[in-house]
Amino acid sequence: MRWMKEFKEFISRGNVMDMAVGVIIGGAFTGIVNSLVNDVFMPVLGLLTGGVNFSALVLQMGPGEEDVLRYGGFLAAVINFLLIALVLFLLVKAMNRLRRRKEEPAPPASTKVCPYCKTEIDKDATRCPHCTSQIDG
């Protein structure tokens, strides 16, 4: 039963649980992205192309029904891929912009307080303009 103990250790590692959560969230996220592409972008693309059904495009190569090159399905898959990639790019870009806003440090202070009269003065001042005290460093 040593393998059972090893399996428990493997499963209880933090990175395995993180990966499991990522896979589950990824599955749910896939549904959202697919819906956005199929229900929002594809109808707009259909309007722009005059209602062309790409998956129905074929090229007859011979007299038989099996002599048909169905390139339309491939074309539709490529368009679907490009739309999904565009949606993911835009979402990641928006998330990165939000994350950067949260992480931006405050700009360095341009003033300091005079240790004698407690008035706010320029950070590079060596003498206080209010009380005329000499300021160290």
PDB file of C-alpha atoms in Angstrom:
ATOM      1  CA  MET A   1       0.000   0.000   0.000  1.00  0.00           C
ATOM      2  CA  ARG A   2       2.991   2.255  -0.385  1.00  0.00           C
ATOM      3  CA  TRP A   3       1.682   3.471  -3.732  1.00  0.00           C
ATOM      4  CA  MET A   4      -1.534   4.603  -1.994  1.00  0.00           C
ATOM      5  CA  LYS A   5       0.501   6.809   0.346  1.00  0.00           C
ATOM      6  CA  GLU A   6       2.478   8.218  -2.593  1.00  0.00           C
ATOM      7  CA  PHE A   7      -0.769   8.858  -4.449  1.00  0.00           C
ATOM      8  CA  LYS A   8      -2.197  10.754  -1.454  1.00  0.00           C
ATOM      9  CA  GLU A   9       0.955  12.902  -1.288  1.00  0.00           C
ATOM     10  CA  PHE A  10       0.772  13.580  -5.012  1.00  0.00           C
ATOM     11  CA  ILE A  11      -2.913  14.527  -4.949  1.00  0.00           C
ATOM     12  CA  SER A  12      -2.597  16.759  -1.890  1.00  0.00           C
ATOM     13  CA  ARG A  13       0.160  18.899  -3.395  1.00  0.00           C
ATOM     14  CA  GLY A  14      -0.880  22.474  -3.969  1.00  0.00           C
ATOM     15  CA  ASN A  15       0.080  22.595  -7.639  1.00  0.00           C
ATOM     16  CA  VAL A  16      -2.117  19.584  -8.472  1.00  0.00           C
ATOM     17  CA  MET A  17      -5.114  21.271  -6.883  1.00  0.00           C
ATOM     18  CA  ASP A  18      -4.298  24.526  -8.685  1.00  0.00           C
ATOM     19  CA  MET A  19      -4.122  22.638 -11.960  1.00  0.00           C
ATOM     20  CA  ALA A  20      -7.472  20.951 -11.282  1.00  0.00           C
ATOM     21  CA  VAL A  21      -9.115  24.295 -10.542  1.00  0.00           C
ATOM     22  CA  GLY A  22      -7.534  25.727 -13.701  1.00  0.00           C
ATOM     23  CA  VAL A  23      -8.893  22.891 -15.838  1.00  0.00           C
ATOM     24  CA  ILE A  24     -12.396  23.304 -14.398  1.00  0.00           C
ATOM     25  CA  ILE A  25     -12.366  27.078 -14.834  1.00  0.00           C
ATOM     26  CA  GLY A  26     -10.907  26.615 -18.321  1.00  0.00           C
ATOM     27  CA  GLY A  27     -13.821  24.360 -19.248  1.00  0.00           C
ATOM     28  CA  ALA A  28     -16.331  26.937 -18.073  1.00  0.00           C
ATOM     29  CA  PHE A  29     -14.402  29.719 -19.778  1.00  0.00           C
ATOM     30  CA  THR A  30     -14.383  27.718 -23.026  1.00  0.00           C
ATOM     31  CA  GLY A  31     -18.182  27.773 -22.983  1.00  0.00           C
ATOM     32  CA  ILE A  32     -18.216  31.545 -22.579  1.00  0.00           C
ATOM     33  CA  VAL A  33     -15.705  32.142 -25.370  1.00  0.00           C
ATOM     34  CA  ASN A  34     -17.445  29.692 -27.721  1.00  0.00           C
ATOM     35  CA  SER A  35     -20.793  31.373 -27.070  1.00  0.00           C
ATOM     36  CA  LEU A  36     -19.295  34.802 -27.728  1.00  0.00           C
ATOM     37  CA  VAL A  37     -17.790  33.605 -31.006  1.00  0.00           C
ATOM     38  CA  ASN A  38     -20.771  31.536 -32.209  1.00  0.00           C
ATOM     39  CA  ASP A  39     -23.610  33.738 -30.957  1.00  0.00           C
ATOM     40  CA  VAL A  40     -22.114  37.217 -31.423  1.00  0.00           C
ATOM     41  CA  PHE A  41     -19.215  37.264 -33.876  1.00  0.00           C
ATOM     42  CA  MET A  42     -20.310  34.576 -36.359  1.00  0.00           C
ATOM     43  CA  PRO A  43     -23.709  36.210 -37.093  1.00  0.00           C
ATOM     44  CA  VAL A  44     -21.939  39.535 -37.679  1.00  0.00           C
ATOM     45  CA  LEU A  45     -19.460  37.771 -39.973  1.00  0.00           C
ATOM     46  CA  GLY A  46     -22.435  36.182 -41.767  1.00  0.00           C
ATOM     47  CA  LEU A  47     -23.915  39.626 -42.352  1.00  0.00           C
ATOM     48  CA  LEU A  48     -20.614  40.962 -43.646  1.00  0.00           C
ATOM     49  CA  THR A  49     -20.168  38.041 -46.079  1.00  0.00           C
ATOM     50  CA  GLY A  50     -23.763  38.063 -47.307  1.00  0.00           C
ATOM     51  CA  GLY A  51     -24.851  34.986 -45.352  1.00  0.00           C
ATOM     52  CA  VAL A  52     -22.272  32.580 -46.802  1.00  0.00           C
ATOM     53  CA  ASN A  53     -22.283  29.238 -44.974  1.00  0.00           C
ATOM     54  CA  PHE A  54     -18.599  28.345 -45.075  1.00  0.00           C
ATOM     55  CA  SER A  55     -19.107  24.766 -43.883  1.00  0.00           C
ATOM     56  CA  ALA A  56     -21.230  24.009 -46.988  1.00  0.00           C
ATOM     57  CA  LEU A  57     -18.490  24.961 -49.461  1.00  0.00           C
ATOM     58  CA  VAL A  58     -17.274  21.943 -51.472  1.00  0.00           C
ATOM     59  CA  LEU A  59     -15.250  21.261 -54.598  1.00  0.00           C
ATOM     60  CA  GLN A  60     -16.472  18.427 -56.851  1.00  0.00           C
ATOM     61  CA  MET A  61     -13.379  16.507 -57.993  1.00  0.00           C
ATOM     62  CA  GLY A  62     -15.030  13.586 -59.749  1.00  0.00           C
ATOM     63  CA  PRO A  63     -18.341  12.032 -60.724  1.00  0.00           C
ATOM     64  CA  GLY A  64     -18.995  10.268 -57.407  1.00  0.00           C
ATOM     65  CA  GLU A  65     -20.245  11.610 -54.111  1.00  0.00           C
ATOM     66  CA  GLU A  66     -17.025  10.511 -52.403  1.00  0.00           C
ATOM     67  CA  ASP A  67     -14.988  12.597 -54.861  1.00  0.00           C
ATOM     68  CA  VAL A  68     -15.805  15.824 -53.050  1.00  0.00           C
ATOM     69  CA  LEU A  69     -13.280  18.069 -51.322  1.00  0.00           C
ATOM     70  CA  ARG A  70     -15.064  19.647 -48.356  1.00  0.00           C
ATOM     71  CA  TYR A  71     -12.850  22.676 -47.806  1.00  0.00           C
ATOM     72  CA  GLY A  72     -15.653  24.756 -46.305  1.00  0.00           C
ATOM     73  CA  GLY A  73     -15.560  22.959 -42.961  1.00  0.00           C
ATOM     74  CA  PHE A  74     -11.838  23.590 -42.721  1.00  0.00           C
ATOM     75  CA  LEU A  75     -12.338  27.242 -43.655  1.00  0.00           C
ATOM     76  CA  ALA A  76     -15.045  27.593 -40.985  1.00  0.00           C
ATOM     77  CA  ALA A  77     -12.737  25.988 -38.399  1.00  0.00           C
ATOM     78  CA  VAL A  78      -9.910  28.406 -39.286  1.00  0.00           C
ATOM     79  CA  ILE A  79     -12.260  31.402 -39.006  1.00  0.00           C
ATOM     80  CA  ASN A  80     -13.579  30.051 -35.693  1.00  0.00           C
ATOM     81  CA  PHE A  81     -10.022  29.630 -34.405  1.00  0.00           C
ATOM     82  CA  LEU A  82      -9.044  33.159 -35.423  1.00  0.00           C
ATOM     83  CA  LEU A  83     -12.134  34.624 -33.768  1.00  0.00           C
ATOM     84  CA  ILE A  84     -11.510  32.668 -30.549  1.00  0.00           C
ATOM     85  CA  ALA A  85      -7.863  33.771 -30.571  1.00  0.00           C
ATOM     86  CA  LEU A  86      -8.966  37.398 -31.046  1.00  0.00           C
ATOM     87  CA  VAL A  87     -11.469  37.185 -28.182  1.00  0.00           C
ATOM     88  CA  LEU A  88      -8.882  35.613 -25.865  1.00  0.00           C
ATOM     89  CA  PHE A  89      -6.302  38.236 -26.842  1.00  0.00           C
ATOM     90  CA  LEU A  90      -8.725  41.063 -26.062  1.00  0.00           C
ATOM     91  CA  LEU A  91      -9.724  39.497 -22.730  1.00  0.00           C
ATOM     92  CA  VAL A  92      -6.118  38.913 -21.650  1.00  0.00           C
ATOM     93  CA  LYS A  93      -5.185  42.438 -22.719  1.00  0.00           C
ATOM     94  CA  ALA A  94      -8.045  43.891 -20.649  1.00  0.00           C
ATOM     95  CA  MET A  95      -7.114  41.762 -17.630  1.00  0.00           C
ATOM     96  CA  ASN A  96      -3.468  42.839 -17.881  1.00  0.00           C
ATOM     97  CA  ARG A  97      -4.511  46.488 -18.066  1.00  0.00           C
ATOM     98  CA  LEU A  98      -6.617  46.088 -14.921  1.00  0.00           C
ATOM     99  CA  ARG A  99      -3.807  44.259 -13.134  1.00  0.00           C
ATOM    100  CA  ARG A 100      -1.277  46.960 -14.068  1.00  0.00           C
ATOM    101  CA  ARG A 101      -3.540  49.681 -12.668  1.00  0.00           C
ATOM    102  CA  LYS A 102      -3.676  47.890  -9.338  1.00  0.00           C
ATOM    103  CA  GLU A 103       0.081  47.325  -9.223  1.00  0.00           C
ATOM    104  CA  GLU A 104       1.243  50.789 -10.291  1.00  0.00           C
ATOM    105  CA  PRO A 105       3.291  52.250  -7.449  1.00  0.00           C
ATOM    106  CA  ALA A 106       2.578  55.739  -6.226  1.00  0.00           C
ATOM    107  CA  PRO A 107       4.856  58.340  -7.797  1.00  0.00           C
ATOM    108  CA  PRO A 108       7.776  59.360  -5.587  1.00  0.00           C
ATOM    109  CA  ALA A 109       7.031  62.258  -3.280  1.00  0.00           C
ATOM    110  CA  SER A 110       8.112  65.639  -4.591  1.00  0.00           C
ATOM    111  CA  THR A 111       7.941  67.264  -1.165  1.00  0.00           C
ATOM    112  CA  LYS A 112       9.081  66.681   2.390  1.00  0.00           C
ATOM    113  CA  VAL A 113       8.232  68.186   5.769  1.00  0.00           C
ATOM    114  CA  CYS A 114      10.539  70.698   7.451  1.00  0.00           C
ATOM    115  CA  PRO A 115      11.647  69.110  10.759  1.00  0.00           C
ATOM    116  CA  TYR A 116      11.471  72.493  12.539  1.00  0.00           C
ATOM    117  CA  CYS A 117       8.263  74.261  11.439  1.00  0.00           C
ATOM    118  CA  LYS A 118       6.512  71.173   9.955  1.00  0.00           C
ATOM    119  CA  THR A 119       5.748  73.000   6.680  1.00  0.00           C
ATOM    120  CA  GLU A 120       5.737  71.050   3.420  1.00  0.00           C
ATOM    121  CA  ILE A 121       8.734  72.032   1.282  1.00  0.00           C
ATOM    122  CA  ASP A 122      10.404  70.816  -1.933  1.00  0.00           C
ATOM    123  CA  LYS A 123      12.247  67.512  -1.435  1.00  0.00           C
ATOM    124  CA  ASP A 124      15.523  68.991  -2.733  1.00  0.00           C
ATOM    125  CA  ALA A 125      15.421  72.093  -0.502  1.00  0.00           C
ATOM    126  CA  THR A 126      18.404  72.630   1.824  1.00  0.00           C
ATOM    127  CA  ARG A 127      16.797  75.573   3.628  1.00  0.00           C
ATOM    128  CA  CYS A 128      13.152  75.987   4.641  1.00  0.00           C
ATOM    129  CA  PRO A 129      11.603  79.012   2.880  1.00  0.00           C
ATOM    130  CA  HIS A 130       9.200  79.535   5.817  1.00  0.00           C
ATOM    131  CA  CYS A 131      11.384  79.351   8.914  1.00  0.00           C
ATOM    132  CA  THR A 132      14.773  79.633   7.098  1.00  0.00           C
ATOM    133  CA  SER A 133      16.176  76.661   9.010  1.00  0.00           C
ATOM    134  CA  GLN A 134      19.062  74.734   7.466  1.00  0.00           C
ATOM    135  CA  ILE A 135      17.800  71.266   6.357  1.00  0.00           C
ATOM    136  CA  ASP A 136      20.182  68.271   6.374  1.00  0.00           C
ATOM    137  CA  GLY A 137      20.121  66.040   3.255  1.00  0.00           C
TER     138      GLY A 137
END
